[in-house]
């Protein structure tokens, strides 16, 4: 069965609250439209517009009802815009995920067939509880299929979970100290988030272990690269043997995450792929939050796009170490930023240079001759130091905690820059640029600009050719299991 979820911007949530919560305490109702974001196994409906009732299109009498002409009007408009229709109503005295009452089910089912016929997309029903929690179902073949979650995305991320489909973690005793930081209810919401770490080199490898230790139930790791001896001075936890066997970085990340995990049932999903490929992108769309730990412009640009188009916050970070020609360190600059609706994107803050994205897509960014002629510096092989990588993961995790636990009621800041030489942290004053194409595609879902390609560096064979490989791997596994058995 396909899994359904629903997402909306914080701005839409705010406007819907204004309408659906009445001063007289009665239920209210309205319609909205949606677009679709199709992942590998999850389909997310993204709220695109609110269509408030006109005079005579709805009645409030304890619970609220709408007229067929209101549904027809909005469905016809949605059909022209290739969107679907949502019926939303409120349960002012409800808490958390709501079940449908018999009149709710009757009302929604009576419109489901008509709406699907007109728009070609199933009707979505949603309920807003008094505590701000949403619940949702998708009417497929006149039957309601419950969504797994509804998320509200902006400078803060709030997710309401369907406990029946995504159970709250059973035992959280080992996470008592974590819970005392942000409370048990929020902890149970946070640990059910599906979090993807894209790029599990120095920084991503650290982040994934800290997410696992926090008690998160499901983490994804995505990287198409394999470890080399040259990576070991930054990939903490990777062994000499990993490097000798050129193991996949996702396998190393999965092993370390499992060792750090505190959840009783912990799942780590390995994607040996690039987010720049259509399969990698579809896998990424199954997640609720993404850490961008890549150091190249193209995957950054893809992630920047889906943060807005698919309402999945992307937490980006990086470091640039500046050296003298004669050797020696001039300085280091660390940046961190969460891209999410309401906050400027990576292109507006200068973190992505779109001309570099085009160069990388054409392959020229890795052509030494081109780079020399163009007077550019190479993207790969830049200096990096393990001691400074921890600061990058820390800055990204700070952004994560602001996003999900919103200390002091505040969400993520704008872009931050730390200058190591003078130990100064700056809030960069960037605003959304007037013609920003990325933020203009908020809620576009599958209609987003497609930056993926079916072939690229990830599709080239990077498996080392080694005679006796099978035997070496087997002996290696035996040695490792003996070593891990411990005293
Ligand atoms: Zn109801
Ligand atoms: Zn922008």
Tab-separated table of C-alpha atoms and ligand atoms in Angstrom:
chain	number	residue	atom	x	y	z
A	1	UNK	CA	0.000	0.000	0.000
A	2	UNK	CA	1.466	3.383	-0.916
A	3	UNK	CA	2.149	5.594	2.060
A	4	UNK	CA	0.500	8.979	2.126
A	5	UNK	CA	1.576	12.122	3.871
A	6	UNK	CA	0.592	15.777	3.715
A	7	UNK	CA	2.714	18.915	4.099
A	8	UNK	CA	1.974	22.630	4.221
A	9	UNK	CA	3.919	25.822	4.809
A	10	UNK	CA	3.741	27.544	8.181
A	11	UNK	CA	2.085	30.477	6.369
A	12	UNK	CA	-0.779	28.283	5.105
A	13	UNK	CA	-1.200	26.761	8.574
A	14	UNK	CA	-1.480	30.246	10.053
A	15	UNK	CA	-4.163	31.309	7.549
A	16	UNK	CA	-6.123	28.074	7.979
A	17	UNK	CA	-6.130	28.467	11.761
A	18	UNK	CA	-7.589	31.958	11.343
A	19	UNK	CA	-10.519	30.551	9.417
A	20	UNK	CA	-11.094	27.150	11.069
A	21	UNK	CA	-10.889	28.255	14.732
A	22	UNK	CA	-13.925	30.420	15.410
A	23	UNK	CA	-14.468	32.746	18.346
A	24	UNK	CA	-17.798	30.994	19.079
A	25	UNK	CA	-16.056	27.614	19.502
A	26	UNK	CA	-18.022	25.874	16.720
A	27	UNK	CA	-16.423	23.727	14.030
A	28	UNK	CA	-15.745	25.334	10.662
A	29	UNK	CA	-14.885	24.039	7.215
A	30	UNK	CA	-13.180	25.131	3.978
A	31	UNK	CA	-11.541	23.831	0.819
A	32	UNK	CA	-7.950	23.980	-0.418
A	33	UNK	CA	-5.937	22.717	-3.376
A	34	UNK	CA	-2.833	20.522	-3.510
A	35	UNK	CA	0.030	19.318	-5.713
A	36	UNK	CA	1.791	15.955	-5.513
A	37	UNK	CA	5.356	15.086	-4.535
A	38	UNK	CA	6.120	11.482	-5.477
A	39	UNK	CA	8.851	9.656	-3.593
A	40	UNK	CA	9.991	6.052	-3.966
A	41	UNK	CA	7.370	4.741	-1.564
A	42	UNK	CA	5.670	7.811	-0.102
A	43	UNK	CA	3.356	10.220	-1.874
A	44	UNK	CA	3.038	13.637	-0.258
A	45	UNK	CA	0.205	16.062	-0.984
A	46	UNK	CA	1.391	19.675	-0.686
A	47	UNK	CA	-1.197	22.319	0.157
A	48	UNK	CA	-0.974	25.026	-2.515
A	49	UNK	CA	-3.907	27.383	-1.978
A	50	UNK	CA	-6.778	28.024	0.428
A	51	UNK	CA	-10.205	28.588	-1.135
A	52	UNK	CA	-12.432	30.137	1.543
A	53	UNK	CA	-16.201	29.725	1.205
A	54	UNK	CA	-18.220	32.569	-0.280
A	55	UNK	CA	-21.602	33.641	1.105
A	56	UNK	CA	-24.012	30.726	1.201
A	57	UNK	CA	-21.388	28.086	0.388
A	58	UNK	CA	-21.189	26.690	3.912
A	59	UNK	CA	-23.339	26.452	7.026
A	60	UNK	CA	-22.144	26.447	10.623
A	61	UNK	CA	-24.415	24.673	13.089
A	62	UNK	CA	-22.216	23.078	15.767
A	63	UNK	CA	-20.506	21.121	13.050
A	64	UNK	CA	-20.172	22.662	9.605
A	65	UNK	CA	-21.345	21.605	6.144
A	66	UNK	CA	-20.569	22.803	2.636
A	67	UNK	CA	-22.623	22.969	-0.552
A	68	UNK	CA	-22.022	20.955	-3.700
A	69	UNK	CA	-21.637	24.174	-5.692
A	70	UNK	CA	-18.661	25.223	-3.509
A	71	UNK	CA	-16.973	21.883	-4.159
A	72	UNK	CA	-17.724	22.162	-7.890
A	73	UNK	CA	-16.322	25.687	-8.074
A	74	UNK	CA	-13.034	24.746	-6.379
A	75	UNK	CA	-12.702	21.404	-8.187
A	76	UNK	CA	-13.113	23.104	-11.583
A	77	UNK	CA	-10.456	25.639	-10.676
A	78	UNK	CA	-8.141	22.896	-9.341
A	79	UNK	CA	-8.613	20.928	-12.574
A	80	UNK	CA	-7.478	23.928	-14.637
A	81	UNK	CA	-4.358	24.232	-12.459
A	82	UNK	CA	-3.752	20.441	-12.469
A	83	UNK	CA	-4.206	20.306	-8.728
A	84	UNK	CA	-6.216	18.225	-6.298
A	85	UNK	CA	-8.842	19.274	-3.731
A	86	UNK	CA	-8.743	19.107	0.072
A	87	UNK	CA	-11.742	19.380	2.428
A	88	UNK	CA	-10.628	20.708	5.808
A	89	UNK	CA	-12.593	21.088	8.999
A	90	UNK	CA	-11.832	21.701	12.658
A	91	UNK	CA	-12.332	19.786	15.906
A	92	UNK	CA	-11.776	22.676	18.351
A	93	UNK	CA	-11.803	20.400	21.384
A	94	UNK	CA	-9.637	17.669	19.819
A	95	UNK	CA	-6.042	16.786	20.644
A	96	UNK	CA	-3.458	15.169	18.379
A	97	UNK	CA	-4.412	12.883	15.441
A	98	UNK	CA	-8.213	12.825	14.907
A	99	UNK	CA	-10.438	9.984	13.785
A	100	UNK	CA	-13.324	10.815	11.428
A	101	UNK	CA	-16.822	10.939	12.933
A	102	UNK	CA	-19.641	9.263	10.965
A	103	UNK	CA	-20.900	12.631	9.588
A	104	UNK	CA	-17.276	13.510	8.585
A	105	UNK	CA	-16.955	10.263	6.631
A	106	UNK	CA	-20.388	10.735	5.004
A	107	UNK	CA	-19.619	14.279	3.905
A	108	UNK	CA	-16.194	13.481	2.481
A	109	UNK	CA	-17.268	10.269	0.756
A	110	UNK	CA	-20.204	12.058	-0.887
A	111	UNK	CA	-17.780	14.414	-2.687
A	112	UNK	CA	-14.869	12.018	-3.258
A	113	UNK	CA	-16.066	10.565	-6.582
A	114	UNK	CA	-17.030	13.931	-8.070
A	115	UNK	CA	-13.740	15.579	-7.135
A	116	UNK	CA	-11.650	12.722	-8.515
A	117	UNK	CA	-13.625	12.726	-11.760
A	118	UNK	CA	-13.068	16.451	-12.261
A	119	UNK	CA	-9.432	16.744	-11.163
A	120	UNK	CA	-8.065	13.256	-11.833
A	121	UNK	CA	-6.663	13.319	-8.307
A	122	UNK	CA	-8.116	11.776	-5.144
A	123	UNK	CA	-9.941	13.934	-2.607
A	124	UNK	CA	-7.945	14.599	0.564
A	125	UNK	CA	-9.748	15.121	3.878
A	126	UNK	CA	-8.060	16.900	6.770
A	127	UNK	CA	-8.969	17.737	10.361
A	128	UNK	CA	-7.373	20.433	12.502
A	129	UNK	CA	-7.498	19.683	16.236
A	130	UNK	CA	-7.631	22.409	18.891
A	131	UNK	CA	-3.973	21.852	19.806
A	132	UNK	CA	-2.875	22.629	16.231
A	133	UNK	CA	-2.351	18.966	15.219
A	134	UNK	CA	-3.525	17.986	11.744
A	135	UNK	CA	-4.724	14.599	10.559
A	136	UNK	CA	-5.377	13.534	6.970
A	137	UNK	CA	-6.752	10.779	4.715
A	138	UNK	CA	-6.749	10.241	0.984
A	139	UNK	CA	-9.936	8.944	-0.663
A	140	UNK	CA	-8.813	6.197	-3.056
A	141	UNK	CA	-11.624	4.318	-4.858
A	142	UNK	CA	-14.185	5.812	-2.436
A	143	UNK	CA	-12.298	4.488	0.605
A	144	UNK	CA	-10.289	6.618	3.033
A	145	UNK	CA	-6.600	5.655	3.313
A	146	UNK	CA	-5.091	7.287	6.350
A	147	UNK	CA	-1.944	9.371	5.986
A	148	UNK	CA	1.062	8.612	8.177
A	149	UNK	CA	1.852	12.218	9.072
A	150	UNK	CA	1.163	15.880	8.378
A	151	UNK	CA	4.042	18.333	8.616
A	152	UNK	CA	4.033	22.135	8.865
A	153	UNK	CA	7.175	23.568	7.421
A	154	UNK	CA	8.752	26.974	7.951
A	155	UNK	CA	11.415	28.324	10.296
A	156	UNK	CA	10.097	25.596	12.628
A	157	UNK	CA	8.990	22.064	11.774
A	158	UNK	CA	5.908	20.548	13.467
A	159	UNK	CA	4.770	17.053	12.594
A	160	UNK	CA	1.560	15.339	13.680
A	161	UNK	CA	1.788	11.554	13.576
A	162	UNK	CA	-0.801	8.902	13.027
A	163	UNK	CA	0.032	6.698	16.032
A	164	UNK	CA	-1.793	3.753	14.464
A	165	UNK	CA	0.495	3.671	11.402
A	166	UNK	CA	3.705	5.066	12.880
A	167	UNK	CA	3.762	3.943	16.524
A	168	UNK	CA	5.499	6.076	19.092
A	169	UNK	CA	8.747	4.448	20.328
A	170	UNK	CA	8.084	1.842	23.017
A	171	UNK	CA	10.966	2.330	25.412
A	172	UNK	CA	12.665	5.690	25.731
A	173	UNK	CA	14.254	5.148	29.175
A	174	UNK	CA	17.791	5.284	27.745
A	175	UNK	CA	17.006	8.729	26.361
A	176	UNK	CA	15.942	10.256	29.704
A	177	UNK	CA	18.527	13.036	29.515
A	178	UNK	CA	17.503	13.923	25.977
A	179	UNK	CA	13.830	13.961	26.972
A	180	UNK	CA	14.551	16.232	29.930
A	181	UNK	CA	15.883	18.772	27.386
A	182	UNK	CA	12.720	19.098	25.301
A	183	UNK	CA	9.911	17.036	26.884
A	184	UNK	CA	8.522	13.571	26.177
A	185	UNK	CA	5.712	14.505	23.767
A	186	UNK	CA	8.061	16.425	21.482
A	187	UNK	CA	10.649	13.655	21.804
A	188	UNK	CA	8.137	11.104	20.552
A	189	UNK	CA	7.395	13.357	17.576
A	190	UNK	CA	11.060	14.061	16.817
A	191	UNK	CA	12.195	10.440	16.994
A	192	UNK	CA	9.635	9.425	14.362
A	193	UNK	CA	10.969	11.925	11.803
A	194	UNK	CA	12.589	10.238	8.823
A	195	UNK	CA	15.930	12.001	8.480
A	196	UNK	CA	18.282	11.673	5.516
A	197	UNK	CA	21.979	12.532	5.602
A	198	UNK	CA	23.274	13.209	2.083
A	199	UNK	CA	27.040	12.826	1.946
A	200	UNK	CA	28.568	10.684	4.698
A	201	UNK	CA	32.146	11.913	4.649
A	202	UNK	CA	33.675	13.686	7.632
A	203	UNK	CA	30.623	15.749	8.630
A	204	UNK	CA	27.752	13.467	7.615
A	205	UNK	CA	29.320	10.502	9.390
A	206	UNK	CA	29.343	12.454	12.651
A	207	UNK	CA	25.773	13.732	12.222
A	208	UNK	CA	24.267	10.330	11.524
A	209	UNK	CA	25.728	8.888	14.734
A	210	UNK	CA	24.364	11.746	16.827
A	211	UNK	CA	20.902	11.337	15.300
A	212	UNK	CA	21.033	7.613	16.129
A	213	UNK	CA	22.091	8.324	19.707
A	214	UNK	CA	19.239	10.849	20.074
A	215	UNK	CA	16.792	7.981	19.609
A	216	UNK	CA	15.648	8.661	16.050
A	217	UNK	CA	13.968	5.489	14.731
A	218	UNK	CA	14.844	5.715	11.030
A	219	UNK	CA	17.803	7.409	9.390
A	220	UNK	CA	18.815	7.304	5.740
A	221	UNK	CA	22.346	7.732	4.430
A	222	UNK	CA	23.091	8.599	0.810
A	223	UNK	CA	26.520	8.574	-0.851
A	224	UNK	CA	27.798	6.889	-3.999
A	225	UNK	CA	31.435	7.086	-2.965
A	226	UNK	CA	33.802	4.568	-1.419
A	227	UNK	CA	36.350	5.262	1.279
A	228	UNK	CA	40.029	5.694	0.434
A	229	UNK	CA	43.051	5.903	2.755
A	230	UNK	CA	43.078	9.664	2.122
A	231	UNK	CA	39.638	10.041	3.802
A	232	UNK	CA	40.707	8.488	7.101
A	233	UNK	CA	42.105	11.663	8.631
A	234	UNK	CA	38.528	12.985	8.718
A	235	UNK	CA	36.119	10.041	8.753
A	236	UNK	CA	36.159	9.217	12.457
A	237	UNK	CA	35.256	5.587	13.079
A	238	UNK	CA	36.290	4.315	9.644
A	239	UNK	CA	39.024	1.710	10.019
A	240	UNK	CA	42.180	0.916	8.070
A	241	UNK	CA	40.431	-2.197	6.866
A	242	UNK	CA	37.480	-0.124	5.543
A	243	UNK	CA	39.931	1.928	3.509
A	244	UNK	CA	41.907	-1.090	2.342
A	245	UNK	CA	38.766	-2.766	1.055
A	246	UNK	CA	37.428	0.503	-0.329
A	247	UNK	CA	34.124	-0.073	1.410
A	248	UNK	CA	31.088	1.968	0.501
A	249	UNK	CA	30.730	5.049	2.673
A	250	UNK	CA	27.058	4.223	3.282
A	251	UNK	CA	28.041	0.845	4.745
A	252	UNK	CA	30.472	2.481	7.161
A	253	UNK	CA	27.880	5.102	8.128
A	254	UNK	CA	25.242	2.404	8.677
A	255	UNK	CA	27.586	0.380	10.903
A	256	UNK	CA	28.540	3.377	13.056
A	257	UNK	CA	24.926	4.559	13.286
A	258	UNK	CA	23.804	1.128	14.507
A	259	UNK	CA	26.511	1.142	17.170
A	260	UNK	CA	25.391	4.566	18.397
A	261	UNK	CA	21.610	3.936	18.199
A	262	UNK	CA	19.554	4.012	21.407
A	263	UNK	CA	16.122	3.234	19.892
A	264	UNK	CA	14.992	-0.359	20.454
A	265	UNK	CA	14.081	-0.727	16.802
A	266	UNK	CA	16.506	1.338	14.783
A	267	UNK	CA	16.536	1.296	10.994
A	268	UNK	CA	19.245	2.739	8.807
A	269	UNK	CA	18.502	2.810	5.094
A	270	UNK	CA	21.487	2.856	2.747
A	271	UNK	CA	21.243	4.686	-0.575
A	272	UNK	CA	24.433	4.043	-2.566
A	273	UNK	CA	23.362	6.710	-5.020
A	274	UNK	CA	23.487	10.431	-5.756
A	275	UNK	CA	20.665	12.883	-5.136
A	276	UNK	CA	21.443	14.168	-8.666
A	277	UNK	CA	20.060	10.937	-10.158
A	278	UNK	CA	16.293	10.407	-10.599
A	279	UNK	CA	16.360	7.389	-8.231
A	280	UNK	CA	18.334	9.291	-5.591
A	281	UNK	CA	15.932	12.222	-5.765
A	282	UNK	CA	12.869	9.945	-5.470
A	283	UNK	CA	14.427	8.300	-2.390
A	284	UNK	CA	15.122	11.728	-0.858
A	285	UNK	CA	11.439	12.673	-1.239
A	286	UNK	CA	10.532	9.964	1.301
A	287	UNK	CA	12.188	11.936	4.126
A	288	UNK	CA	11.018	14.731	6.465
A	289	UNK	CA	14.335	16.537	7.058
A	290	UNK	CA	17.579	16.365	5.066
A	291	UNK	CA	21.149	17.161	6.111
A	292	UNK	CA	23.199	18.394	3.165
A	293	UNK	CA	26.793	17.341	3.864
A	294	UNK	CA	27.966	17.502	0.264
A	295	UNK	CA	30.788	19.717	-0.917
A	296	UNK	CA	29.740	20.076	-4.545
A	297	UNK	CA	27.428	22.596	-6.202
A	298	UNK	CA	25.185	20.214	-8.178
A	299	UNK	CA	23.803	18.068	-5.310
A	300	UNK	CA	23.445	21.260	-3.250
A	301	UNK	CA	21.333	22.787	-6.012
A	302	UNK	CA	19.100	19.697	-6.172
A	303	UNK	CA	18.598	19.770	-2.390
A	304	UNK	CA	17.959	23.532	-2.461
A	305	UNK	CA	15.159	22.929	-4.975
A	306	UNK	CA	13.346	20.239	-3.029
A	307	UNK	CA	13.505	22.187	0.245
A	308	UNK	CA	10.950	24.570	-1.289
A	309	UNK	CA	9.258	22.577	-4.041
A	310	UNK	CA	8.635	19.543	-1.799
A	311	UNK	CA	8.587	21.193	1.654
A	312	UNK	CA	11.472	19.168	3.080
A	313	UNK	CA	13.789	21.394	5.155
A	314	UNK	CA	17.450	21.019	4.133
A	315	UNK	CA	20.164	21.794	6.674
A	316	UNK	CA	23.335	22.731	4.838
A	317	UNK	CA	26.839	23.356	6.121
A	318	UNK	CA	30.395	23.616	4.928
A	319	UNK	CA	33.850	24.892	5.605
A	320	UNK	CA	36.448	26.613	3.472
A	321	UNK	CA	40.046	26.650	4.657
A	322	UNK	CA	42.168	29.383	3.195
A	323	UNK	CA	45.921	28.841	2.869
A	324	UNK	CA	48.934	30.950	1.898
A	325	UNK	CA	50.741	30.180	-1.360
A	326	UNK	CA	53.790	29.427	0.696
A	327	UNK	CA	51.893	27.002	2.940
A	328	UNK	CA	50.388	27.836	6.307
A	329	UNK	CA	46.836	28.682	7.231
A	330	UNK	CA	45.323	32.073	6.539
A	331	UNK	CA	41.923	31.313	8.028
A	332	UNK	CA	38.809	29.178	7.888
A	333	UNK	CA	35.186	30.073	7.307
A	334	UNK	CA	32.350	27.821	8.387
A	335	UNK	CA	28.809	28.357	7.198
A	336	UNK	CA	25.505	26.796	8.155
A	337	UNK	CA	22.005	27.451	6.938
A	338	UNK	CA	18.584	25.803	6.849
A	339	UNK	CA	16.684	26.181	3.610
A	340	UNK	CA	12.971	26.091	4.281
A	341	UNK	CA	10.000	28.214	3.181
A	342	UNK	CA	10.229	31.694	4.714
A	343	UNK	CA	14.045	31.607	4.868
A	344	UNK	CA	16.245	32.650	1.878
A	345	UNK	CA	17.617	29.798	-0.222
A	346	UNK	CA	21.219	28.739	-0.816
A	347	UNK	CA	21.390	30.587	-4.138
A	348	UNK	CA	20.147	33.867	-2.594
A	349	UNK	CA	22.758	33.673	0.184
A	350	UNK	CA	25.560	32.964	-2.277
A	351	UNK	CA	26.144	29.394	-1.065
A	352	UNK	CA	25.476	28.050	-4.539
A	353	UNK	CA	26.926	29.574	-7.667
A	354	UNK	CA	24.547	28.482	-10.435
A	355	UNK	CA	27.313	28.819	-13.056
A	356	UNK	CA	29.279	26.167	-11.125
A	357	UNK	CA	26.202	23.928	-11.082
A	358	UNK	CA	26.022	24.138	-14.876
A	359	UNK	CA	29.763	23.412	-15.117
A	360	UNK	CA	29.439	20.372	-12.867
A	361	UNK	CA	26.458	19.053	-14.833
A	362	UNK	CA	28.465	19.342	-18.070
A	363	UNK	CA	31.469	17.598	-16.493
A	364	UNK	CA	33.756	20.608	-16.951
A	365	UNK	CA	34.122	21.218	-13.226
A	366	UNK	CA	36.204	18.046	-13.008
A	367	UNK	CA	38.226	18.669	-16.162
A	368	UNK	CA	41.651	19.862	-14.925
A	369	UNK	CA	42.421	21.484	-18.278
A	370	UNK	CA	39.176	23.465	-18.271
A	371	UNK	CA	39.694	24.544	-14.655
A	372	UNK	CA	43.259	25.705	-15.455
A	373	UNK	CA	42.180	27.680	-18.526
A	374	UNK	CA	39.225	29.271	-16.731
A	375	UNK	CA	41.479	30.314	-13.836
A	376	UNK	CA	39.200	28.507	-11.364
A	377	UNK	CA	40.132	26.430	-8.370
A	378	UNK	CA	39.283	22.762	-8.286
A	379	UNK	CA	36.284	21.704	-6.165
A	380	UNK	CA	37.705	18.368	-5.115
A	381	UNK	CA	40.808	17.971	-3.005
A	382	UNK	CA	40.346	21.197	-1.045
A	383	UNK	CA	42.127	21.294	2.339
A	384	UNK	CA	40.166	20.024	5.319
A	385	UNK	CA	40.987	19.143	8.916
A	386	UNK	CA	39.232	16.690	11.257
A	387	UNK	CA	39.471	19.164	14.144
A	388	UNK	CA	37.361	21.651	12.184
A	389	UNK	CA	34.811	19.177	10.758
A	390	UNK	CA	33.267	18.766	14.216
A	391	UNK	CA	32.408	22.470	14.162
A	392	UNK	CA	30.514	22.041	10.896
A	393	UNK	CA	28.455	19.102	12.145
A	394	UNK	CA	27.852	20.989	15.389
A	395	UNK	CA	26.606	24.070	13.505
A	396	UNK	CA	24.249	21.916	11.409
A	397	UNK	CA	22.964	20.073	14.490
A	398	UNK	CA	22.352	23.436	16.196
A	399	UNK	CA	20.164	24.361	13.221
A	400	UNK	CA	18.396	20.996	13.519
A	401	UNK	CA	17.534	21.555	17.198
A	402	UNK	CA	16.239	25.057	16.414
A	403	UNK	CA	14.100	23.615	13.619
A	404	UNK	CA	12.521	20.761	15.602
A	405	UNK	CA	12.597	21.906	19.252
A	406	UNK	CA	12.374	25.698	18.603
A	407	UNK	CA	14.051	26.920	21.838
A	408	UNK	CA	12.488	30.178	23.106
A	409	UNK	CA	9.797	29.684	20.470
A	410	UNK	CA	12.264	30.664	17.754
A	411	UNK	CA	13.053	28.631	14.686
A	412	UNK	CA	16.121	28.480	12.493
A	413	UNK	CA	18.158	31.638	11.996
A	414	UNK	CA	19.154	32.862	8.553
A	415	UNK	CA	22.567	31.961	7.177
A	416	UNK	CA	25.375	31.930	9.761
A	417	UNK	CA	29.100	32.390	9.143
A	418	UNK	CA	31.876	31.721	11.625
A	419	UNK	CA	35.287	33.212	11.001
A	420	UNK	CA	37.905	31.087	12.741
A	421	UNK	CA	40.821	33.546	12.666
A	422	UNK	CA	38.966	36.109	14.803
A	423	UNK	CA	36.404	33.661	16.315
A	424	UNK	CA	33.468	35.746	15.179
A	425	UNK	CA	29.956	34.457	14.407
A	426	UNK	CA	27.914	36.550	11.980
A	427	UNK	CA	24.239	36.462	10.987
A	428	UNK	CA	24.445	37.123	7.248
A	429	UNK	CA	21.936	39.777	6.205
A	430	UNK	CA	20.827	38.072	2.969
A	431	UNK	CA	17.252	38.443	1.756
A	432	UNK	CA	15.384	36.515	-0.890
A	433	UNK	CA	16.381	37.909	-4.254
A	434	UNK	CA	13.631	39.387	-6.355
A	435	UNK	CA	13.709	36.813	-9.146
A	436	UNK	CA	14.691	33.755	-7.112
A	437	UNK	CA	13.451	30.835	-9.215
A	438	UNK	CA	13.856	28.277	-6.423
A	439	UNK	CA	11.710	29.932	-3.772
A	440	UNK	CA	9.178	30.817	-6.471
A	441	UNK	CA	8.646	27.070	-6.900
A	442	UNK	CA	7.465	26.510	-3.317
A	443	UNK	CA	4.838	23.700	-3.300
A	444	UNK	CA	5.473	22.753	-6.941
A	445	UNK	CA	6.116	19.111	-6.009
A	446	UNK	CA	6.655	16.995	-9.142
A	447	UNK	CA	6.386	20.190	-11.248
A	448	UNK	CA	9.754	21.426	-9.876
A	449	UNK	CA	12.726	22.258	-12.138
A	450	UNK	CA	14.354	18.903	-12.839
A	451	UNK	CA	18.089	19.085	-12.143
A	452	UNK	CA	18.612	15.306	-12.124
A	453	UNK	CA	20.387	13.309	-14.842
A	454	UNK	CA	20.294	9.575	-15.407
A	455	UNK	CA	24.073	9.352	-15.671
A	456	UNK	CA	26.879	11.145	-13.891
A	457	UNK	CA	29.904	10.438	-11.715
A	458	UNK	CA	27.756	8.068	-9.605
A	459	UNK	CA	27.033	5.759	-12.545
A	460	UNK	CA	30.717	5.245	-13.438
A	461	UNK	CA	31.995	1.972	-11.966
A	462	UNK	CA	33.951	2.853	-8.850
A	463	UNK	CA	34.269	-0.628	-7.525
A	464	UNK	CA	37.933	-1.511	-7.113
A	465	UNK	CA	39.146	-4.418	-9.229
A	466	UNK	CA	40.704	-6.898	-6.899
A	467	UNK	CA	41.535	-10.550	-7.385
A	468	UNK	CA	40.354	-12.824	-4.585
A	469	UNK	CA	37.947	-10.099	-3.522
A	470	UNK	CA	35.293	-12.540	-2.335
A	471	UNK	CA	37.758	-14.454	-0.137
A	472	UNK	CA	39.311	-11.310	1.269
A	473	UNK	CA	35.861	-9.999	2.198
A	474	UNK	CA	34.914	-13.278	3.880
A	475	UNK	CA	38.113	-13.480	5.954
A	476	UNK	CA	37.680	-9.843	6.785
A	477	UNK	CA	34.144	-10.341	8.035
A	478	UNK	CA	35.263	-13.227	10.251
A	479	UNK	CA	38.122	-11.196	11.721
A	480	UNK	CA	35.797	-8.277	12.326
A	481	UNK	CA	33.146	-10.355	14.091
A	482	UNK	CA	35.825	-11.851	16.356
A	483	UNK	CA	37.200	-8.389	17.112
A	484	UNK	CA	33.710	-7.024	17.834
A	485	UNK	CA	32.833	-9.833	20.228
A	486	UNK	CA	34.808	-8.075	22.940
A	487	UNK	CA	35.765	-9.392	26.363
B	1	LIG	ZN1	-15.332	16.184	12.270
B	2	LIG	ZN1	16.316	32.150	-3.189
